Amino acid sequence: MNNSHDKKQQNSRRNFLKNSALASAGFMIVPRHVLGKGFVAPSDKLNIAAVGCGGKADFNIQQAFNNGTDNIVALCDVDDRMSAKYRAKFPNAPYFKDYRKMLESEANNIDAIIVSTPDHMHYPVAMSAIQLKKHVYVEKPLTHDIWEARQLTEAAAKFKVVTQMGNQGSSGYGTRVTETLVQSGVIGEIHTVEVWTNRPVWPQGVKSPKDKGEKQPIPSEVDWNLWLGTAPMRDYHEAYMPFRWRGYWDFGTGALGDMGCHFMDVPFRALNLGYPTSVECSVGQVYADFFKEAFFDDVCPPSAAIHLKFPNPSSKTHKELSLSWYDGGIRPRLPEGCDYEKVFANIDGGIMFIGSKGVIACELFGNNPKVYINGKLAAVKLPAPKRPLVEGDVNGHQQQWVKACKSGFGTYTSSSFDQAGPLTEIVLMGNLAVRSFLLRDAKNKFIGRKKLFWDGKNMKITNFDEANAFVKRNYREGGWI
């Protein structure tokens, strides 16, 4: 690779970003009364670019466009097959495979960007947009690494852009009611939170095509180099895309990354969680033969149980609060007196808050909260939510962001990066523990199977330095940011 050429390209791109940021700083929305009642002025419409057009992006674009109340002005996807629908729907929107070229070409025409890529590309795309002072909507988890989440949180505040992470449950009524119920004190001092999910619903704990030395021809519609992006080079195989990338460490963040920002969002808000102080875990094992354990370093394990500890200053009797996560079919122990069919009713998973007086159990997005006092289901009147409701509930998540972009920085969104960033850091601490748990030395001896102590402010494991490799990964060369 020609490193001097890459550096020239990167310097040129940085200069462009600076100049474009200055040019875009004058963005202003003209009031719609200019055209009269009932009309939407062109300047009232947010000009949105989409990076990623298939999968979850399909819904994100649809909701942001909102039947034409706003504009889709540019499209970007590394796979022509995934973008076909919206290239046909928006024929006047320029189409790109490289987000960097889109930003270089269309920055002055773009107000905001939706990022719906695999996890490993969230940060470079979002940061590139933020540095241009573009508002950003980023799918969950916010980033692939802890360090990236901290950087985006700080950058959003520095460049004063409106942000939203795509954990749509944070805009839901269920989340708001459950967090208010938890804060009401009905179950006393909370000391334990149990969270579980049925994910992964894609292959994990299996041998990857890379480990098997398998490769396939790259489809003509796919730019494989751009799809890999920051990840190390490997041969193409259909096992990685679309969607199944979630189970591969280079691209995804496993079951925890997929659902953690949905489920953990409720206790994060309800209990005002800060940095965890420690994390430990265990994972499901796979055996290739009789007493012969299989090592699949390229993929996430089939299941995991993760245990985080947090300071609990509001409690008089429990100095620490315990939050546990279970995936791959593992569930927590059911507290005495709770109804199994009710607590574990939702196939996606659930949450239990365990306090000194009882238990609150709820489903995905905090839905259907149930209160158990003294081992019995209690008839409790649900409180009015403290946080403002969102028009459209969970389906209004994208439009809430769009409207906030028009109002400007400081306008409330349900999952702005000052909330989404710290939440994502907590979620990704679980993956740091899992990857540390799976670390082996040259003799295949596991060396990271221990309780890890976390210095949240400095983003550092203090008792096992090897685990810090999972705080921030190295990017493949290519000028991604």
Coordinates of C-alpha atoms in Angstrom, one line a residue:
M1 CA 0.0 0.0 0.0
N2 CA 1.3 3.5 -0.9
N3 CA 1.3 5.2 2.5
S4 CA 2.3 8.6 1.2
H5 CA -0.6 8.6 -1.3
D6 CA -3.0 7.6 1.6
K7 CA -1.7 10.4 3.7
K8 CA -2.2 13.0 0.9
Q9 CA -5.7 11.7 0.4
Q10 CA -6.4 11.9 4.2
N11 CA -5.0 15.4 4.5
S12 CA -7.0 16.5 1.5
R13 CA -10.1 15.0 3.0
R14 CA -9.5 16.7 6.3
N15 CA -9.1 20.1 4.6
F16 CA -12.3 19.5 2.8
L17 CA -14.1 18.6 6.0
K18 CA -13.0 21.8 7.6
N19 CA -14.1 24.0 4.7
S20 CA -17.4 22.2 4.3
A21 CA -18.1 22.6 8.0
L22 CA -17.7 26.3 7.7
A23 CA -19.9 26.4 4.7
S24 CA -22.6 24.4 6.4
A25 CA -22.6 26.3 9.6
G26 CA -25.0 28.9 8.0
F27 CA -27.8 26.3 7.6
M28 CA -31.2 28.0 8.4
I29 CA -34.8 26.8 8.1
V30 CA -37.2 29.4 6.7
P31 CA -40.6 29.4 8.4
R32 CA -43.4 27.7 6.5
H33 CA -45.7 30.6 6.7
V34 CA -43.9 32.0 3.7
L35 CA -45.9 29.7 1.5
G36 CA -49.1 29.9 3.5
K37 CA -51.0 27.6 5.7
G38 CA -51.0 23.9 4.7
F39 CA -47.9 24.1 2.6
V40 CA -44.4 22.8 3.5
A41 CA -41.8 25.2 2.4
P42 CA -38.7 23.5 0.8
S43 CA -36.6 25.1 3.5
D44 CA -38.9 23.5 6.1
K45 CA -37.8 20.1 4.9
L46 CA -34.7 18.4 6.4
N47 CA -32.3 17.2 3.7
I48 CA -31.3 13.7 4.8
A49 CA -28.6 11.4 3.5
A50 CA -28.7 7.7 4.2
V51 CA -25.5 5.5 4.7
G52 CA -26.8 2.0 4.5
C53 CA -30.1 1.3 2.6
G54 CA -31.1 -2.2 3.4
G55 CA -32.2 -4.1 6.6
K56 CA -33.0 -1.7 9.4
A57 CA -32.1 1.2 7.1
D58 CA -35.2 0.4 5.1
F59 CA -37.4 1.4 8.1
N60 CA -35.2 4.3 9.2
I61 CA -35.3 5.9 5.7
Q62 CA -39.1 5.4 5.4
Q63 CA -39.8 7.0 8.8
A64 CA -37.4 9.9 8.3
F65 CA -38.8 10.6 4.8
N66 CA -42.3 10.5 6.3
N67 CA -44.2 10.4 3.0
G68 CA -42.4 13.5 1.8
T69 CA -42.5 15.9 4.7
D70 CA -38.7 15.6 4.5
N71 CA -36.2 15.0 1.8
I72 CA -33.8 12.1 1.0
V73 CA -31.1 13.9 -0.9
A74 CA -28.3 11.3 -1.1
L75 CA -27.9 7.5 -0.7
C76 CA -24.9 5.4 0.1
D77 CA -24.5 1.6 0.3
V78 CA -21.7 -0.8 -0.6
D79 CA -24.2 -3.3 -2.0
D80 CA -26.3 -2.3 -5.0
R81 CA -28.7 -5.0 -4.2
M82 CA -29.6 -3.5 -0.8
S83 CA -29.9 0.0 -2.2
A84 CA -32.1 -0.9 -5.2
K85 CA -35.4 -0.1 -3.6
Y86 CA -34.5 3.5 -2.6
R87 CA -32.5 4.2 -5.7
A88 CA -35.7 3.6 -7.6
K89 CA -37.8 5.6 -5.1
F90 CA -35.5 8.6 -5.0
P91 CA -34.0 8.7 -8.6
N92 CA -32.8 12.3 -8.1
A93 CA -30.8 11.5 -5.0
P94 CA -27.1 10.9 -5.9
Y95 CA -25.9 7.4 -5.1
F96 CA -22.5 6.4 -3.8
K97 CA -20.8 3.4 -2.5
D98 CA -18.2 5.3 -0.5
Y99 CA -19.6 7.5 2.3
R100 CA -16.4 9.7 2.1
K101 CA -17.1 10.5 -1.5
M102 CA -20.7 11.2 -0.7
L103 CA -19.6 13.7 2.0
E104 CA -17.1 15.3 -0.3
S105 CA -19.6 15.7 -3.1
E106 CA -22.9 16.5 -1.3
A107 CA -21.9 18.0 2.0
N108 CA -23.5 21.4 1.2
N109 CA -26.8 19.7 0.2
I110 CA -27.0 17.6 3.4
D111 CA -28.4 18.6 6.8
A112 CA -28.5 15.3 8.5
I113 CA -27.3 11.7 8.0
I114 CA -28.8 8.3 9.0
V115 CA -26.1 5.6 9.7
S116 CA -27.4 2.1 9.3
T117 CA -24.3 0.1 8.6
P118 CA -22.7 -2.9 10.4
D119 CA -21.5 -2.0 13.8
H120 CA -17.8 -1.6 12.9
M121 CA -18.5 1.3 10.6
H122 CA -20.8 3.3 12.9
Y123 CA -18.0 5.4 14.3
P124 CA -16.1 6.4 11.2
V125 CA -19.2 7.4 9.3
A126 CA -20.8 9.2 12.2
M127 CA -17.7 11.1 13.2
S128 CA -17.1 12.2 9.6
A129 CA -20.6 13.6 9.5
I130 CA -20.4 15.2 12.9
Q131 CA -17.1 17.0 12.0
L132 CA -19.1 18.5 9.1
K133 CA -21.7 19.7 11.7
K134 CA -24.3 17.3 10.3
H135 CA -27.0 16.0 12.6
V136 CA -26.7 12.2 12.9
Y137 CA -29.0 9.2 13.6
V138 CA -26.9 6.1 14.3
E139 CA -28.2 2.6 14.7
K140 CA -27.6 0.7 17.9
P141 CA -25.2 -0.1 19.4
L142 CA -23.8 3.4 18.9
T143 CA -20.3 2.0 18.2
H144 CA -18.3 -1.2 18.1
D145 CA -15.8 -0.2 20.8
I146 CA -16.0 1.6 24.1
W147 CA -13.5 4.3 23.0
E148 CA -15.6 5.1 20.0
A149 CA -18.7 5.7 22.1
R150 CA -16.9 8.2 24.3
Q151 CA -15.5 10.0 21.2
L152 CA -18.9 10.4 19.6
T153 CA -20.5 11.6 22.9
E154 CA -17.8 14.3 23.2
A155 CA -17.9 15.2 19.5
A156 CA -21.7 15.7 19.4
A157 CA -21.4 18.2 22.2
K158 CA -18.4 19.9 20.7
F159 CA -19.9 20.4 17.2
K160 CA -23.4 21.0 18.6
V161 CA -25.3 18.6 16.4
V162 CA -28.7 16.9 17.1
T163 CA -28.2 13.1 17.7
Q164 CA -30.2 10.0 18.2
M165 CA -29.3 6.3 18.6
G166 CA -31.6 3.8 17.0
N167 CA -32.8 2.2 20.2
Q168 CA -36.4 3.1 19.4
G169 CA -37.7 1.7 22.7
S170 CA -36.3 4.8 24.3
S171 CA -39.1 6.8 22.6
G172 CA -41.8 4.4 23.9
Y173 CA -44.4 4.7 26.5
G174 CA -43.4 1.5 28.2
T175 CA -39.8 2.7 28.9
R176 CA -41.2 5.9 30.5
V177 CA -43.8 4.2 32.6
T178 CA -41.4 1.5 33.9
E179 CA -38.6 3.9 34.8
T180 CA -41.1 6.1 36.7
L181 CA -42.5 3.0 38.5
V182 CA -39.0 1.9 39.5
Q183 CA -38.3 5.4 40.8
S184 CA -41.5 5.5 42.8
G185 CA -40.0 3.3 45.5
V186 CA -42.8 0.7 45.3
I187 CA -40.3 -2.2 45.6
G188 CA -38.0 -0.5 48.0
E189 CA -34.3 -0.2 47.6
I190 CA -33.2 -1.9 44.4
H191 CA -30.1 -4.0 44.6
T192 CA -30.3 -6.3 41.6
V193 CA -31.3 -6.1 37.9
E194 CA -31.6 -9.2 35.7
V195 CA -31.8 -8.8 31.9
W196 CA -32.1 -11.6 29.3
T197 CA -32.7 -12.1 25.6
N198 CA -33.3 -15.0 23.2
R199 CA -30.6 -13.7 20.9
P200 CA -28.5 -14.7 19.1
V201 CA -30.9 -15.8 16.4
W202 CA -28.0 -16.1 13.9
P203 CA -25.0 -18.5 13.9
Q204 CA -22.5 -18.0 16.8
G205 CA -20.2 -20.4 18.5
V206 CA -19.4 -22.0 15.1
K207 CA -16.4 -22.2 12.9
S208 CA -16.3 -19.3 10.5
P209 CA -15.5 -19.4 6.8
K210 CA -12.2 -17.6 7.6
D211 CA -11.2 -20.4 10.0
K212 CA -12.2 -23.0 7.5
G213 CA -10.3 -21.3 4.7
E214 CA -13.4 -20.9 2.7
K215 CA -14.1 -18.1 0.2
Q216 CA -16.5 -17.3 -2.6
P217 CA -16.5 -15.0 -5.6
I218 CA -17.4 -11.4 -4.7
P219 CA -20.8 -10.5 -6.1
S220 CA -20.5 -7.8 -8.8
E221 CA -22.9 -5.6 -6.9
V222 CA -20.7 -5.5 -3.8
D223 CA -17.6 -3.4 -3.0
W224 CA -16.0 -5.8 -0.6
N225 CA -13.2 -3.5 0.3
L226 CA -15.6 -0.8 1.4
W227 CA -17.8 -3.3 3.2
L228 CA -14.8 -4.4 5.3
G229 CA -14.0 -0.8 5.9
T230 CA -12.0 -0.6 9.2
A231 CA -12.0 -4.4 9.7
P232 CA -9.0 -6.5 8.8
M233 CA -8.9 -7.9 5.2
R234 CA -10.4 -11.3 4.7
D235 CA -11.9 -13.2 1.8
Y236 CA -15.6 -12.7 0.9
H237 CA -18.2 -15.2 1.9
E238 CA -22.0 -14.9 1.9
A239 CA -22.0 -16.0 5.6
Y240 CA -21.0 -12.5 6.6
M241 CA -23.7 -10.5 4.9
P242 CA -26.4 -9.3 5.1
F243 CA -27.2 -9.2 8.9
R244 CA -25.2 -12.3 10.0
W245 CA -22.1 -10.1 10.4
R246 CA -23.5 -9.5 14.0
G247 CA -21.9 -12.7 15.2
Y248 CA -18.4 -11.9 14.0
W249 CA -16.1 -9.9 16.3
D250 CA -14.5 -7.9 13.4
F251 CA -17.9 -6.5 12.3
G252 CA -20.5 -7.0 15.0
T253 CA -21.0 -7.0 18.7
G254 CA -23.0 -10.2 19.2
A255 CA -26.3 -10.7 21.0
L256 CA -25.3 -8.0 23.6
G257 CA -24.7 -5.4 20.9
D258 CA -28.0 -6.3 19.1
M259 CA -30.3 -6.2 22.1
G260 CA -28.4 -4.7 25.0
C261 CA -29.1 -1.1 24.0
H262 CA -32.8 -2.0 24.0
F263 CA -33.1 -3.9 27.3
M264 CA -30.4 -2.1 29.4
D265 CA -31.7 1.3 28.4
V266 CA -34.6 0.9 30.9
P267 CA -32.4 0.3 34.0
F268 CA -29.8 2.7 32.8
R269 CA -32.4 5.5 32.9
A270 CA -34.5 4.3 35.8
L271 CA -31.5 3.9 38.1
N272 CA -29.3 6.7 36.7
L273 CA -26.4 4.3 36.2
G274 CA -22.9 5.6 35.8
Y275 CA -19.7 3.8 35.0
P276 CA -19.6 0.2 36.2
T277 CA -16.8 -0.6 38.7
S278 CA -16.3 -4.3 37.7
V279 CA -17.4 -6.9 35.3
E280 CA -17.2 -10.7 35.1
C281 CA -18.7 -13.4 32.9
S282 CA -19.0 -17.0 31.7
V283 CA -19.7 -18.2 28.3
G284 CA -21.2 -21.3 26.6
Q285 CA -18.6 -23.8 25.6
V286 CA -18.5 -25.8 22.3
Y287 CA -16.7 -29.2 22.0
A288 CA -15.3 -30.5 18.7
D289 CA -14.9 -34.0 20.1
F290 CA -14.8 -35.9 23.4
F291 CA -13.2 -33.6 25.9
K292 CA -11.8 -31.5 23.0
E293 CA -12.9 -27.9 23.3
A294 CA -13.3 -26.0 20.1
F295 CA -11.8 -22.5 19.8
F296 CA -13.7 -20.1 17.5
D297 CA -11.9 -16.8 17.9
D298 CA -13.5 -15.2 14.9
V299 CA -17.1 -15.5 16.2
C300 CA -19.0 -14.6 19.4
P301 CA -19.8 -17.5 21.7
P302 CA -23.2 -19.2 21.6
S303 CA -24.3 -17.8 25.0
A304 CA -23.0 -15.7 27.8
A305 CA -23.8 -14.6 31.4
I306 CA -22.3 -11.2 32.3
H307 CA -22.3 -9.5 35.7
L308 CA -21.7 -5.8 36.2
K309 CA -21.4 -3.9 39.5
F310 CA -22.3 -0.2 39.9
P311 CA -22.0 2.2 42.8
N312 CA -25.4 2.4 44.5
P313 CA -25.3 5.7 46.6
S314 CA -29.0 6.0 47.0
S315 CA -29.2 2.7 49.0
K316 CA -28.6 2.6 52.7
T317 CA -28.1 -1.2 52.8
H318 CA -26.5 -2.1 49.4
K319 CA -23.4 -0.1 48.5
E320 CA -23.3 -1.8 45.1
L321 CA -26.0 -2.5 42.5
S322 CA -25.7 -5.7 40.5
L323 CA -26.8 -5.9 36.8
S324 CA -26.7 -9.2 35.1
W325 CA -27.2 -10.0 31.4
Y326 CA -28.0 -13.5 29.9
D327 CA -28.2 -14.4 26.3
G328 CA -28.3 -17.5 24.1
G329 CA -31.3 -19.0 25.9
I330 CA -29.9 -18.6 29.5
R331 CA -32.4 -17.0 31.9
P332 CA -32.0 -15.8 35.5
R333 CA -33.4 -17.5 38.5
L334 CA -37.1 -16.7 39.1
P335 CA -37.6 -14.9 42.4
E336 CA -39.9 -16.6 44.9
G337 CA -43.6 -16.0 44.2
C338 CA -43.2 -14.6 40.7
D339 CA -45.2 -16.1 37.9
Y340 CA -42.9 -17.9 35.4
E341 CA -45.4 -17.6 32.4
K342 CA -45.8 -13.8 33.1
V343 CA -42.2 -12.9 33.7
F344 CA -40.8 -14.9 30.8
A345 CA -43.8 -14.3 28.5
N346 CA -42.0 -12.3 25.8
I347 CA -39.8 -14.3 23.4
D348 CA -37.4 -11.4 22.9
G349 CA -36.5 -11.3 26.6
G350 CA -37.2 -9.2 29.7
I351 CA -36.0 -7.3 32.7
M352 CA -36.4 -7.8 36.4
F353 CA -35.7 -5.1 39.1
I354 CA -35.3 -6.7 42.5
G355 CA -35.7 -4.6 45.6
S356 CA -36.0 -4.9 49.3
K357 CA -39.8 -5.0 49.1
G358 CA -40.5 -6.8 45.9
V359 CA -39.9 -7.2 42.1
I360 CA -40.8 -5.3 39.0
A361 CA -40.8 -7.4 35.8
C362 CA -41.2 -6.0 32.3
E363 CA -40.7 -6.9 28.7
L364 CA -38.8 -5.4 25.7
F365 CA -38.9 -1.6 25.8
G366 CA -40.2 -1.7 29.3
N367 CA -43.6 -2.9 28.2
N368 CA -46.2 -4.6 30.4
P369 CA -44.6 -3.9 33.8
K370 CA -45.8 -6.2 36.6
V371 CA -45.2 -5.7 40.4
Y372 CA -44.8 -8.5 42.9
I373 CA -44.9 -7.7 46.6
N374 CA -44.3 -10.3 49.2
G375 CA -44.3 -13.0 46.5
K376 CA -47.7 -12.0 45.1
L377 CA -48.7 -10.1 42.0
A378 CA -49.9 -6.7 43.2
A379 CA -52.5 -4.4 41.7
V380 CA -50.5 -1.2 41.4
K381 CA -51.7 1.9 39.5
L382 CA -49.1 2.8 36.9
P383 CA -47.7 6.3 37.4
A384 CA -47.7 9.0 34.8
P385 CA -44.4 9.1 32.9
K386 CA -41.9 11.8 33.9
R387 CA -40.2 12.2 30.5
P388 CA -42.2 13.7 27.6
L389 CA -44.1 11.3 25.4
V390 CA -43.1 10.9 21.8
E391 CA -45.6 11.3 19.0
G392 CA -45.9 7.9 17.3
D393 CA -44.3 6.1 20.3
V394 CA -41.5 3.8 19.2
N395 CA -42.4 4.4 15.6
G396 CA -41.9 8.1 16.1
H397 CA -38.3 7.7 17.0
Q398 CA -36.9 8.8 13.7
Q399 CA -39.3 11.7 13.2
Q400 CA -38.6 13.0 16.7
W401 CA -35.0 13.3 15.6
V402 CA -35.9 14.9 12.3
K403 CA -38.0 17.6 14.1
A404 CA -35.3 18.2 16.6
C405 CA -32.8 18.7 13.8
K406 CA -35.1 21.5 12.5
S407 CA -35.3 23.1 15.9
G408 CA -31.5 22.9 16.5
F409 CA -29.0 21.7 19.0
G410 CA -30.3 21.3 22.5
T411 CA -33.7 20.1 21.5
Y412 CA -34.7 17.0 23.4
T413 CA -34.4 13.6 21.7
S414 CA -35.0 10.3 23.5
S415 CA -31.6 8.8 22.9
S416 CA -29.2 11.7 22.3
F417 CA -25.6 10.8 22.5
D418 CA -25.1 12.2 26.0
Q419 CA -27.4 9.3 27.0
A420 CA -26.7 6.8 24.2
G421 CA -22.9 7.1 24.5
P422 CA -22.7 6.1 28.2
L423 CA -25.3 3.4 27.7
T424 CA -23.3 1.9 24.9
E425 CA -20.2 2.0 27.0
I426 CA -22.0 -0.1 29.6
V427 CA -23.3 -2.6 27.0
L428 CA -19.8 -3.0 25.4
M429 CA -18.2 -3.6 28.8
G430 CA -20.0 -6.9 28.6
N431 CA -18.2 -7.7 25.4
L432 CA -14.9 -6.7 26.8
A433 CA -15.4 -9.2 29.6
V434 CA -16.4 -11.9 27.1
R435 CA -13.4 -11.4 24.9
S436 CA -11.1 -11.3 27.9
F437 CA -12.7 -14.5 29.2
L438 CA -11.8 -16.2 25.8
L439 CA -8.2 -15.0 25.7
R440 CA -5.6 -17.7 25.5
D441 CA -1.8 -17.8 25.6
A442 CA 0.5 -19.7 23.2
K443 CA -0.3 -23.0 25.1
N444 CA -4.0 -22.5 24.8
K445 CA -4.3 -21.7 28.5
F446 CA -7.1 -19.2 29.3
I447 CA -5.5 -16.1 30.9
G448 CA -8.4 -13.7 31.2
R449 CA -10.9 -15.6 33.3
K450 CA -11.2 -13.2 36.2
K451 CA -13.2 -10.4 37.6
L452 CA -12.2 -7.2 35.9
F453 CA -12.0 -3.8 37.6
W454 CA -12.9 -0.8 35.5
D455 CA -11.7 2.8 35.8
G456 CA -14.5 4.4 33.8
K457 CA -13.2 7.9 33.6
N458 CA -10.0 6.7 32.0
M459 CA -11.5 3.8 30.1
K460 CA -9.1 1.3 31.6
I461 CA -9.1 -2.2 33.2
T462 CA -6.8 -1.8 36.2
N463 CA -6.1 -5.5 37.0
F464 CA -5.6 -7.2 33.6
D465 CA -3.9 -5.0 31.0
E466 CA -4.5 -7.5 28.2
A467 CA -8.2 -6.8 28.3
N468 CA -7.6 -3.1 27.4
A469 CA -7.0 -4.2 23.8
F470 CA -10.8 -4.5 23.6
V471 CA -11.4 -0.9 24.6
K472 CA -10.2 0.4 21.2
R473 CA -9.3 -1.7 18.2
N474 CA -6.9 -0.9 15.4
Y475 CA -8.3 0.1 12.1
R476 CA -7.2 -1.2 8.7
E477 CA -5.4 1.4 6.8
G478 CA -7.5 3.3 4.3
G479 CA -8.4 6.8 5.7
W480 CA -11.7 5.9 7.1
I481 CA -12.0 9.0 9.3

